[in-house]
PDB file of C-alpha atoms in Angstrom:
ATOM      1  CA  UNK A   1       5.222  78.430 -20.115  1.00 38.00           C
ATOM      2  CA  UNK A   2       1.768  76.234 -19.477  1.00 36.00           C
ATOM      3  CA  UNK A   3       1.893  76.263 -23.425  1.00 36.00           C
ATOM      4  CA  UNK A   4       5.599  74.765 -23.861  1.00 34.00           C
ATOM      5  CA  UNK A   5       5.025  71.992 -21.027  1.00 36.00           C
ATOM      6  CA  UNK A   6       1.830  70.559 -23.248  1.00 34.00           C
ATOM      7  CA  UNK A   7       3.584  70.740 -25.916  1.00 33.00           C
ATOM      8  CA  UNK A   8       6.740  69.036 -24.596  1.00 34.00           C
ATOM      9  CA  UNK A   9       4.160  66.375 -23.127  1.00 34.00           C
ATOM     10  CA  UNK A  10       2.608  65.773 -26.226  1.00 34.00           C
ATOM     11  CA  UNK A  11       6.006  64.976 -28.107  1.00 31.00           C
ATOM     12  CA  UNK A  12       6.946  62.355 -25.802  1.00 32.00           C
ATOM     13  CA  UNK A  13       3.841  60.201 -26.735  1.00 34.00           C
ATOM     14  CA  UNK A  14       4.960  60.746 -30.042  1.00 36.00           C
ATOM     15  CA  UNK A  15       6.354  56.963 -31.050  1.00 32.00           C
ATOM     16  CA  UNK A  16       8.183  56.937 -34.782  1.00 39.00           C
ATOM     17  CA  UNK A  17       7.862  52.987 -35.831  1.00 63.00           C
ATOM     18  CA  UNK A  18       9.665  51.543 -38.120  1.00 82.00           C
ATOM     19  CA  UNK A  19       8.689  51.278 -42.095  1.00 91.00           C
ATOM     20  CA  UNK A  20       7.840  47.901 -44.316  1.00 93.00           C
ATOM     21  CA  UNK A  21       8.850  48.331 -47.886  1.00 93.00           C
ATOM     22  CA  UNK A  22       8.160  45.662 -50.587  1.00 95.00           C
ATOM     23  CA  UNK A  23      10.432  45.796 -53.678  1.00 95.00           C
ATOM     24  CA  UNK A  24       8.195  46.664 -56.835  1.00 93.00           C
ATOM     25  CA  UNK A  25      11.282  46.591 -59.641  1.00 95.00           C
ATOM     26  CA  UNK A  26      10.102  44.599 -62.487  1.00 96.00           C
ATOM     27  CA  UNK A  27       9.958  40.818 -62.335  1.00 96.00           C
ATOM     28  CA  UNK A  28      11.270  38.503 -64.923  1.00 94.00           C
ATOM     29  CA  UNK A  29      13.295  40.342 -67.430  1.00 93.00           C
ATOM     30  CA  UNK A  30      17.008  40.654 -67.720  1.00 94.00           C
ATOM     31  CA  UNK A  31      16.427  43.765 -69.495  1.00 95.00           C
ATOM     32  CA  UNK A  32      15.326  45.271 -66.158  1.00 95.00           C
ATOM     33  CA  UNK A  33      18.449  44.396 -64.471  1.00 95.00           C
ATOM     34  CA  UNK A  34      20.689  47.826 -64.687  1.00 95.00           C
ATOM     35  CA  UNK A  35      17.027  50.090 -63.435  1.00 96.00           C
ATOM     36  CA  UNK A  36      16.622  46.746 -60.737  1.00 97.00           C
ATOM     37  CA  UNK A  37      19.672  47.403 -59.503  1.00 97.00           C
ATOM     38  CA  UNK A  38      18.855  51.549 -59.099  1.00 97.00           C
ATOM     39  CA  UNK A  39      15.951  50.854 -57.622  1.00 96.00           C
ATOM     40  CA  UNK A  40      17.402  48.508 -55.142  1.00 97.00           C
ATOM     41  CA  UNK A  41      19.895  51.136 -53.995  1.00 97.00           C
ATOM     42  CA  UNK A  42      17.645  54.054 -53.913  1.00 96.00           C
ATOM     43  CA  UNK A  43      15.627  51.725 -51.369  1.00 95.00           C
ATOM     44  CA  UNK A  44      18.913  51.043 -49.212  1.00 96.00           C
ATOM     45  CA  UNK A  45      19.521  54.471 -48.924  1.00 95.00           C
ATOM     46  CA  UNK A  46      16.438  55.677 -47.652  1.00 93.00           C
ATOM     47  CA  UNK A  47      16.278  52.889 -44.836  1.00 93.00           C
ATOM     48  CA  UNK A  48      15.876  54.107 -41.791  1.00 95.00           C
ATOM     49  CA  UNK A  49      16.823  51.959 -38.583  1.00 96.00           C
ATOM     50  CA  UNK A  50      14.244  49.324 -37.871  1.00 96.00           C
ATOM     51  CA  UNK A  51      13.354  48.986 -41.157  1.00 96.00           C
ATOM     52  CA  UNK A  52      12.439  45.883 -43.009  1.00 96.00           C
ATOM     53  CA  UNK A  53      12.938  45.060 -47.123  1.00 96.00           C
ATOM     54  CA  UNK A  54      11.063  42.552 -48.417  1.00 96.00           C
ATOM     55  CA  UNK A  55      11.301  40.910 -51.618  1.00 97.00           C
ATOM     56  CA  UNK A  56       8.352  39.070 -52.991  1.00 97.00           C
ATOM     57  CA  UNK A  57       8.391  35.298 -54.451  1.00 97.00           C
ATOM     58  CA  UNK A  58       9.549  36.304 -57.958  1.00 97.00           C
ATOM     59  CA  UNK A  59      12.869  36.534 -60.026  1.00 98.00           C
ATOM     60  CA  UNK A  60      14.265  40.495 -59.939  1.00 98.00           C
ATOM     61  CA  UNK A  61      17.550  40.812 -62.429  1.00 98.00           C
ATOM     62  CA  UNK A  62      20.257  42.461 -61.501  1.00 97.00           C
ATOM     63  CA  UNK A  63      23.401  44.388 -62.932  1.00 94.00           C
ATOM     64  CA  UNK A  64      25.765  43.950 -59.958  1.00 94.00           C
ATOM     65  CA  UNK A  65      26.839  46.523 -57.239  1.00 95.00           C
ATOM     66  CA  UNK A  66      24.090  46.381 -54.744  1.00 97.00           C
ATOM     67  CA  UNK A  67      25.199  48.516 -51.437  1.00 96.00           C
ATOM     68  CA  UNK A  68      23.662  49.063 -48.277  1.00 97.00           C
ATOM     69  CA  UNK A  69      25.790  50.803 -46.067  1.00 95.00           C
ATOM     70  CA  UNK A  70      25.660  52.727 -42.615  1.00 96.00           C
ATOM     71  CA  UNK A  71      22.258  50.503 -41.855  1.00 95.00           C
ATOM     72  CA  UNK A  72      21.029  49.690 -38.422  1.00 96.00           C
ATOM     73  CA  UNK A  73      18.668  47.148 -37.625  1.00 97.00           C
ATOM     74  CA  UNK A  74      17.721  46.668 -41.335  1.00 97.00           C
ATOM     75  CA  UNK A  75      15.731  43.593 -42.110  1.00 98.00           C
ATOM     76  CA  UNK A  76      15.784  41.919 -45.584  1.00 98.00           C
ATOM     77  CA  UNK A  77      13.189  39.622 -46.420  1.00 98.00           C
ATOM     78  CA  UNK A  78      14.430  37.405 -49.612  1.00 98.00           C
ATOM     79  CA  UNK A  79      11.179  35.381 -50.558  1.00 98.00           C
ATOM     80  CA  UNK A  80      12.394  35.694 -54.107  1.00 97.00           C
ATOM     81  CA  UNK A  81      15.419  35.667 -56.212  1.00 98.00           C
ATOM     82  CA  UNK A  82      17.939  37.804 -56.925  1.00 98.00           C
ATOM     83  CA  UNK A  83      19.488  37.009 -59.842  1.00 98.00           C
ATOM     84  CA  UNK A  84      22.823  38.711 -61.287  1.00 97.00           C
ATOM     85  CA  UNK A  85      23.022  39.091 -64.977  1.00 96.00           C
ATOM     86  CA  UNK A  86      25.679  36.784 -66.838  1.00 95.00           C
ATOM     87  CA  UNK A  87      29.304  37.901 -67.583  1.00 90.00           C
ATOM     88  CA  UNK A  88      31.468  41.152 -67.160  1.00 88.00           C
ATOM     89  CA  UNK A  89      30.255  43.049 -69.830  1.00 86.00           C
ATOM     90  CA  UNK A  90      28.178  46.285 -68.347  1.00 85.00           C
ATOM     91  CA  UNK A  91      29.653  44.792 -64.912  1.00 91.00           C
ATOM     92  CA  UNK A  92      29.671  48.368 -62.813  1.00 93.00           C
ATOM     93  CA  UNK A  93      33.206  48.799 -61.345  1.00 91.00           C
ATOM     94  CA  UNK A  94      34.873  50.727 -59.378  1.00 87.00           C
ATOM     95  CA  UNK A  95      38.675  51.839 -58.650  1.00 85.00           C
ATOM     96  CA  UNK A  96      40.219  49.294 -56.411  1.00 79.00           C
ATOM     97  CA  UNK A  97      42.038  51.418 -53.742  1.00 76.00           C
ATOM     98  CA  UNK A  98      38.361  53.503 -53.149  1.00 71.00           C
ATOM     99  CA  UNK A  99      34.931  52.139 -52.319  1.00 61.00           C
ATOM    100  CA  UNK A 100      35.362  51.105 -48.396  1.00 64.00           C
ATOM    101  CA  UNK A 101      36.153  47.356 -49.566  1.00 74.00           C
ATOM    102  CA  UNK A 102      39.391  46.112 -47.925  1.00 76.00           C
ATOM    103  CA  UNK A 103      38.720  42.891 -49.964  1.00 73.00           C
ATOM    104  CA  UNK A 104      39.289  44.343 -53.495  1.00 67.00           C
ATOM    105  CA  UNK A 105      42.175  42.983 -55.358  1.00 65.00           C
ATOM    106  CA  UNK A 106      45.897  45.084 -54.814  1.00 69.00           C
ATOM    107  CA  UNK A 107      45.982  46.146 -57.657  1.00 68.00           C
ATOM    108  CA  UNK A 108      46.047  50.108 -59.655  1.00 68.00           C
ATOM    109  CA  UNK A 109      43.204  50.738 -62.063  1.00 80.00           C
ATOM    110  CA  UNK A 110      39.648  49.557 -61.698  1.00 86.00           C
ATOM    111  CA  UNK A 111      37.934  45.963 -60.386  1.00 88.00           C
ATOM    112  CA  UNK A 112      34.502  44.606 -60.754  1.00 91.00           C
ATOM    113  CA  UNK A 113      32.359  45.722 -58.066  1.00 93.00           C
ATOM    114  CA  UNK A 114      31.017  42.980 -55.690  1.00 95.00           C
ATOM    115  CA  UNK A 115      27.531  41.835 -56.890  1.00 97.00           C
ATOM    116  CA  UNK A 116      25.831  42.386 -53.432  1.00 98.00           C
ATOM    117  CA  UNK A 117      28.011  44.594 -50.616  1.00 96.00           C
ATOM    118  CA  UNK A 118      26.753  45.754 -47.051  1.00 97.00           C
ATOM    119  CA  UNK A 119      29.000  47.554 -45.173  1.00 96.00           C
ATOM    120  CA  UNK A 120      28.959  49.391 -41.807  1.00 96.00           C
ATOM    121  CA  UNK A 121      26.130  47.613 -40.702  1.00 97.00           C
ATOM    122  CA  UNK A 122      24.512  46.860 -37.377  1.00 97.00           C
ATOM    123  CA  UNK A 123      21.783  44.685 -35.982  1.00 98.00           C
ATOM    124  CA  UNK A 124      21.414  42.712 -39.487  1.00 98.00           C
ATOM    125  CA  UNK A 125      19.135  40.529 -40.697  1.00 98.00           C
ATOM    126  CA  UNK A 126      18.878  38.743 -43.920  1.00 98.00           C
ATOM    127  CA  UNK A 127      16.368  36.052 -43.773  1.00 98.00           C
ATOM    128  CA  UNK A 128      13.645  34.606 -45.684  1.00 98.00           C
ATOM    129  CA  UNK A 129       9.857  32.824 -45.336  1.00 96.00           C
ATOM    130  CA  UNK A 130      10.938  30.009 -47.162  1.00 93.00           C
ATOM    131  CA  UNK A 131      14.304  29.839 -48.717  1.00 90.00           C
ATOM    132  CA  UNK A 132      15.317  33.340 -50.865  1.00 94.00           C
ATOM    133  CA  UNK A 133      18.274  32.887 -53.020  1.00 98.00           C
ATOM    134  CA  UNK A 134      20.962  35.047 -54.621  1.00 98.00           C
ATOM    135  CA  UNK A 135      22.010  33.688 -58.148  1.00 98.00           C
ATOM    136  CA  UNK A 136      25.299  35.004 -59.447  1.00 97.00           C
ATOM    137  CA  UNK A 137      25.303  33.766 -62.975  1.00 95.00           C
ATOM    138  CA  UNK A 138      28.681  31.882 -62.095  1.00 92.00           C
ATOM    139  CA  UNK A 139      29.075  30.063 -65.280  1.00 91.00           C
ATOM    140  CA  UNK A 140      29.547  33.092 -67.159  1.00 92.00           C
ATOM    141  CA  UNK A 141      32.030  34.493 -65.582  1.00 92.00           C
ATOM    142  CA  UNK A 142      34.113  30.934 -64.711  1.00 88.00           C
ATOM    143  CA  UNK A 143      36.460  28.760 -66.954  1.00 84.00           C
ATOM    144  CA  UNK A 144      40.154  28.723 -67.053  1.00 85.00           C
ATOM    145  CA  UNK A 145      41.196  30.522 -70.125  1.00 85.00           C
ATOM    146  CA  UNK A 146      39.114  33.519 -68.030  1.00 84.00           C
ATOM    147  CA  UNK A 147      40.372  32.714 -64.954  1.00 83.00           C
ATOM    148  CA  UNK A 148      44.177  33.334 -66.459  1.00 83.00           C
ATOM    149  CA  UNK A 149      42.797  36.732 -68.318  1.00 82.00           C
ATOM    150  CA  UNK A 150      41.125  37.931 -64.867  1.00 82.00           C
ATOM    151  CA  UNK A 151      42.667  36.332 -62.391  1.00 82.00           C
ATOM    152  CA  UNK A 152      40.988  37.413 -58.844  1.00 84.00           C
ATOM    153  CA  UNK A 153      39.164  40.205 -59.818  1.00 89.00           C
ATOM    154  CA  UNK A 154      35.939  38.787 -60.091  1.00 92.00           C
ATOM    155  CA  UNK A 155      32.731  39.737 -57.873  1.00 94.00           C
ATOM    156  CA  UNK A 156      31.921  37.974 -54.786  1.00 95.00           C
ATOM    157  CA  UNK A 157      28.409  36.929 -54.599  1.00 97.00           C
ATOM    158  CA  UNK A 158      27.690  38.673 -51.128  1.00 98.00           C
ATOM    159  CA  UNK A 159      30.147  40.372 -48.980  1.00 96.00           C
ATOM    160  CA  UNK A 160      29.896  42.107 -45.593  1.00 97.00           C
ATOM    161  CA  UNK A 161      32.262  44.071 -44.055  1.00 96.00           C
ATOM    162  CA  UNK A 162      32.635  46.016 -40.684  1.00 96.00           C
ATOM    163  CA  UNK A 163      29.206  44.730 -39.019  1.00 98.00           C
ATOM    164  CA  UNK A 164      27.937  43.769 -35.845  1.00 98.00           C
ATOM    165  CA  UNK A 165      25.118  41.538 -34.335  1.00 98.00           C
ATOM    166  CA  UNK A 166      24.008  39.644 -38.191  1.00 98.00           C
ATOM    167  CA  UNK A 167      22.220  37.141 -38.691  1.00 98.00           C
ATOM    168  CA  UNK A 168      22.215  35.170 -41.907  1.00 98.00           C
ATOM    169  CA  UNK A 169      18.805  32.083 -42.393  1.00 98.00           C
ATOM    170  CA  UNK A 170      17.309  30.324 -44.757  1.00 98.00           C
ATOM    171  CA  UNK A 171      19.165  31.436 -47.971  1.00 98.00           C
ATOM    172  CA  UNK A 172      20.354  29.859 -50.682  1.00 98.00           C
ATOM    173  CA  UNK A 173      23.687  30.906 -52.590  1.00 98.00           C
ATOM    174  CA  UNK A 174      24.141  29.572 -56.587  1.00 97.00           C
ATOM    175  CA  UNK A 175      26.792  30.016 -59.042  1.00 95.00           C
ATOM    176  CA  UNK A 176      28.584  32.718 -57.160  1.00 96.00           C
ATOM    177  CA  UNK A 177      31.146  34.565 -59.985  1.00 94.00           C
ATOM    178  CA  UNK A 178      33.858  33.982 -57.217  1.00 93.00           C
ATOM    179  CA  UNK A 179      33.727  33.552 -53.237  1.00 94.00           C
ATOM    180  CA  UNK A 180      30.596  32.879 -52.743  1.00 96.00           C
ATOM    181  CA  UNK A 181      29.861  34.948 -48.736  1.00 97.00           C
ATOM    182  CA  UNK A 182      32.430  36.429 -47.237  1.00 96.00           C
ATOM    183  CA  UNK A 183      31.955  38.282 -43.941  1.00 97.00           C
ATOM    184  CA  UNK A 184      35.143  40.604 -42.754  1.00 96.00           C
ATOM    185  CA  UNK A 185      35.962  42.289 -39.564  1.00 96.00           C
ATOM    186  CA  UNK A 186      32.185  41.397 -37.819  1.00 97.00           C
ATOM    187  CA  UNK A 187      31.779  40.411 -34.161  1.00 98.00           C
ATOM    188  CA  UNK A 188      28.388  38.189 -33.147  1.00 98.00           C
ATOM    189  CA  UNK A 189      27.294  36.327 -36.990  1.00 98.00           C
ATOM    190  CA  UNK A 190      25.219  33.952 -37.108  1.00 98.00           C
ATOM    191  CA  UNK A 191      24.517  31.845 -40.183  1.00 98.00           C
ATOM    192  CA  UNK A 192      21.729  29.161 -40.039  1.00 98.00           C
ATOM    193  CA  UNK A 193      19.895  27.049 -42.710  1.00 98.00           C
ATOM    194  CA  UNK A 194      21.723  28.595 -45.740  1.00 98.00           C
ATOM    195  CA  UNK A 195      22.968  26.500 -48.343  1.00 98.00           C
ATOM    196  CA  UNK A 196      25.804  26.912 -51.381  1.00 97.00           C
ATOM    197  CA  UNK A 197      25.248  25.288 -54.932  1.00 94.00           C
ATOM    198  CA  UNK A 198      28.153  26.267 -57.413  1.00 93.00           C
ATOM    199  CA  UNK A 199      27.718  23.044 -59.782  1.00 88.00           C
ATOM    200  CA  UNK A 200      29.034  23.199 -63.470  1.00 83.00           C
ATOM    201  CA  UNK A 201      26.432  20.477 -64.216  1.00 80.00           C
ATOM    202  CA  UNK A 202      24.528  18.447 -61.865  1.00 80.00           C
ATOM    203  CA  UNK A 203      27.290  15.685 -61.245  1.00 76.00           C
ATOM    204  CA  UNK A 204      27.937  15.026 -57.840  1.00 77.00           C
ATOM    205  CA  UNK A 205      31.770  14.817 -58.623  1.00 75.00           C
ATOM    206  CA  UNK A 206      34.687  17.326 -58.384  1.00 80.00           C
ATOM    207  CA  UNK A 207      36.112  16.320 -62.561  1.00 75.00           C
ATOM    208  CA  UNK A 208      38.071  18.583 -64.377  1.00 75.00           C
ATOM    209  CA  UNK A 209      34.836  20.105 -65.979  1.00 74.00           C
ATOM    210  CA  UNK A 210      33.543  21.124 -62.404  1.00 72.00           C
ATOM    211  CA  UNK A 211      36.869  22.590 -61.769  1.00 75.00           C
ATOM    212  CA  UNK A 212      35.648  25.030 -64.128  1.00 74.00           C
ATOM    213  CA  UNK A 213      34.365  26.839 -61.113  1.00 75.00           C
ATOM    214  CA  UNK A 214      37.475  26.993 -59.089  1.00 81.00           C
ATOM    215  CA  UNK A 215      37.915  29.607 -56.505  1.00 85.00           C
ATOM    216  CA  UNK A 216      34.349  29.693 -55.455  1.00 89.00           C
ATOM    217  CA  UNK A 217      35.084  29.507 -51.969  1.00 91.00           C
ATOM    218  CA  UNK A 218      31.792  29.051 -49.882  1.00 94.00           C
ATOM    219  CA  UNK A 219      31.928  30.744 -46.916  1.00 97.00           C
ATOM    220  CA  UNK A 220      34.536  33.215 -45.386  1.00 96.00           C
ATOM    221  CA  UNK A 221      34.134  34.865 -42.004  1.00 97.00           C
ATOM    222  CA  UNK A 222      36.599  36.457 -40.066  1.00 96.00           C
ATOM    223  CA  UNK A 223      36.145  38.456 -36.630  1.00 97.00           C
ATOM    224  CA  UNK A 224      34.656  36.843 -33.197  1.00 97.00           C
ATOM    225  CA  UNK A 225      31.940  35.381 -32.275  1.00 98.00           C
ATOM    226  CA  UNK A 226      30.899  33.518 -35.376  1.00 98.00           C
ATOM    227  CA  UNK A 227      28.337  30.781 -35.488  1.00 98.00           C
ATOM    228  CA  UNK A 228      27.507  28.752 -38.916  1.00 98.00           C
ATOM    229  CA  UNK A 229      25.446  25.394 -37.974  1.00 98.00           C
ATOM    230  CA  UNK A 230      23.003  23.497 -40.623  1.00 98.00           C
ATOM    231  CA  UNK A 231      24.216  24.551 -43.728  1.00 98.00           C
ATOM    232  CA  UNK A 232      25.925  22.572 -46.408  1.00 97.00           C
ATOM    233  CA  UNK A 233      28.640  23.815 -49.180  1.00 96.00           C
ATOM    234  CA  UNK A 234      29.009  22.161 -52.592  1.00 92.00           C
ATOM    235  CA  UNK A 235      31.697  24.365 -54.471  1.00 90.00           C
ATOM    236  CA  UNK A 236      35.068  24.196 -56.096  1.00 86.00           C
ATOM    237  CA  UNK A 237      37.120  25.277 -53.484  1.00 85.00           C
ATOM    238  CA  UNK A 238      37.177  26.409 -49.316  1.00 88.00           C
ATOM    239  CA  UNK A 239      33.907  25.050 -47.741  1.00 92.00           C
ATOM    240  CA  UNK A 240      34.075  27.032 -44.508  1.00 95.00           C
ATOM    241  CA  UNK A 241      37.132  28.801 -44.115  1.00 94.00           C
ATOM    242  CA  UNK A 242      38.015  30.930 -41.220  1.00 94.00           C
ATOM    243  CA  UNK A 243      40.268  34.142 -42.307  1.00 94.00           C
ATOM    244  CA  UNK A 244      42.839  36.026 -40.253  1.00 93.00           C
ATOM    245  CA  UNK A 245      41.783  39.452 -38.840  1.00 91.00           C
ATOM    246  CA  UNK A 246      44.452  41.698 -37.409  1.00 88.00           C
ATOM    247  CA  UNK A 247      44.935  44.759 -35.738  1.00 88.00           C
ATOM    248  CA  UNK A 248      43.719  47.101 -38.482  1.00 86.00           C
ATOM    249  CA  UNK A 249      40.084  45.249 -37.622  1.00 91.00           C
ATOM    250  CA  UNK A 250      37.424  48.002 -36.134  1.00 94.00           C
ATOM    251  CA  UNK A 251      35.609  44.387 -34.045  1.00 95.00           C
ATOM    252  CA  UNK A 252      37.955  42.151 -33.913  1.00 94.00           C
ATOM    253  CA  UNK A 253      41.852  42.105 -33.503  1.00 93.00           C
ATOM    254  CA  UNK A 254      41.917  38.606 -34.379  1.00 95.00           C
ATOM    255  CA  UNK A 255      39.645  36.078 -35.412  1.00 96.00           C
ATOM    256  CA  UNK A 256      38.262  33.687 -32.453  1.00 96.00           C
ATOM    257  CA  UNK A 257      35.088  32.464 -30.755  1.00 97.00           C
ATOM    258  CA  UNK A 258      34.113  30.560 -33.910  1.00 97.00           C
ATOM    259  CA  UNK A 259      32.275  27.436 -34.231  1.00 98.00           C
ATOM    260  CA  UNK A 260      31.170  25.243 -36.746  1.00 97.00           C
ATOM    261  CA  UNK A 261      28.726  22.733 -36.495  1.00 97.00           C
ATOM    262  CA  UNK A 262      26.210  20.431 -38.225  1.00 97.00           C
ATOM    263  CA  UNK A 263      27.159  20.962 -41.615  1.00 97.00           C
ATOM    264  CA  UNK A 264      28.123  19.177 -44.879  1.00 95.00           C
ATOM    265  CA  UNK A 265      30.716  20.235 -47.148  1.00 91.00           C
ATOM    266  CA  UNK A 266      32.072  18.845 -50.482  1.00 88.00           C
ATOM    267  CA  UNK A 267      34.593  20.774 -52.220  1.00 81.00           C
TER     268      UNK A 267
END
């Protein structure tokens, strides 16, 4: 019995702290982007809650269809970028009625998979040292004659769906495929300091040939308790655009309790 109660004591000075991981995929080459993107995934899946990601100040090339899902308290880090390699070809998809993604196009048969998805997520933070950015390769995958073959179904640069207490700094978004963020059915977001850059060319004018990248929306949030202040949207489409929850939503049975402030927006 004397044996048990030391050992019991013992255990309860026992503290488990949480783990910093630094992405080591390989830096630079498109090549890299389909074992990238493995790597990446393996790493989600083994966080544990509390855990941090960080990615260093270098370019990492990616295939598309990132995941982290069922996280808590997972940190991400983006000192680098991210970088999604160019057009649909070796694009991973999925069917579009499976995959936990209620944002998928209606449709039967298969859809592009989102280029980075987190879903089921609590106490999340994406942030950076300086300013990280996700690059989605946009001008591949945009045009008119393509946007009549494919219509909607076209990866979202990041999406997050069915999440609680996020908070979103210091990124940058460019050339998004599509929408550009879109947060669904999430209750206390913050986004701070995060800009959006889909520019055909580096005119500062909304021309037919920037039209080229219509439907990049900037960002979407819907849910309560949403708070986007000091970031600016330059797209081809919805700026800041609040979406309709309803009651299917796991946070939210409608969307309210937003506010938007200190911004600039030209779409």
């Amino acid at each position: 019995m004397m044996m048990l109660a030391l050992l019991s004591c013992v255990l309860s000075l026992v503290k488990v702290e949480a783990s910093t991981y630094i992405f080591n995929g390989t830096a630079g080459a498109q090549s890299s982007g389909i074992s990238n993107t493995a790597l990446l995934n393996s790493a989600f899946a083994r966080m544990l809650p509390g855990d941090t990601l960080v990615v260093p100040n270098k370019t990492f090339w990616l295939a598309g269809g990132v995941r982290a899902s069922n996280v808590i308290n997972l940190t991400i880090v983006l000192d680098g970028t991210l970088s999604f390699l160019p057009g649909r070809k070796g694009w991973p998809t999925q069917d579009c009625a499976m995959g936990g993604n209620p944002l998928q196009p209606k449709k039967n048969g298969t859809c592009v998979q989102e280029a980075f998805f987190i879903a089921n997520a609590t106490g999340l933070t994406l942030t950076s040292t300086g300013t990280g950015k996700l690059y989605g390769s946009g001008n591949a995958w945009w045009g008119y004659i393509k946007y009549l073959i494919h219509g909607e179904d076209r990866p979202r640069l990041l999406s997050i769906v069915n999440a609680t207490d996020v908070l979103v700094e210091h990124w940058l978004f460019e050339q998004s495929p599509y929408w550009t963020f879109t947060a669904f059915d999430v209750a206390g977001l913050e986004i701070s300091h995060c800009s959006i850059d889909n520019r055909v060319n580096q005119d500062d004018a909304h021309d037919v040939w920037n039209l080229d990248a219509l439907n990049t929306d900037g960002f979407d949030v819907a849910g309560r308790d949403i708070h986007i202040h000091d970031c600016s949207v330059w797209n081809q489409d919805d700026c800041f655009t609040i979406q309709p929850m309803d009651s299917r939503g796991l946070n939210a049975k409608c969307t309210e309790n937003v506010l938007v402030e200190n911004v600039n927006a030209s779409g």
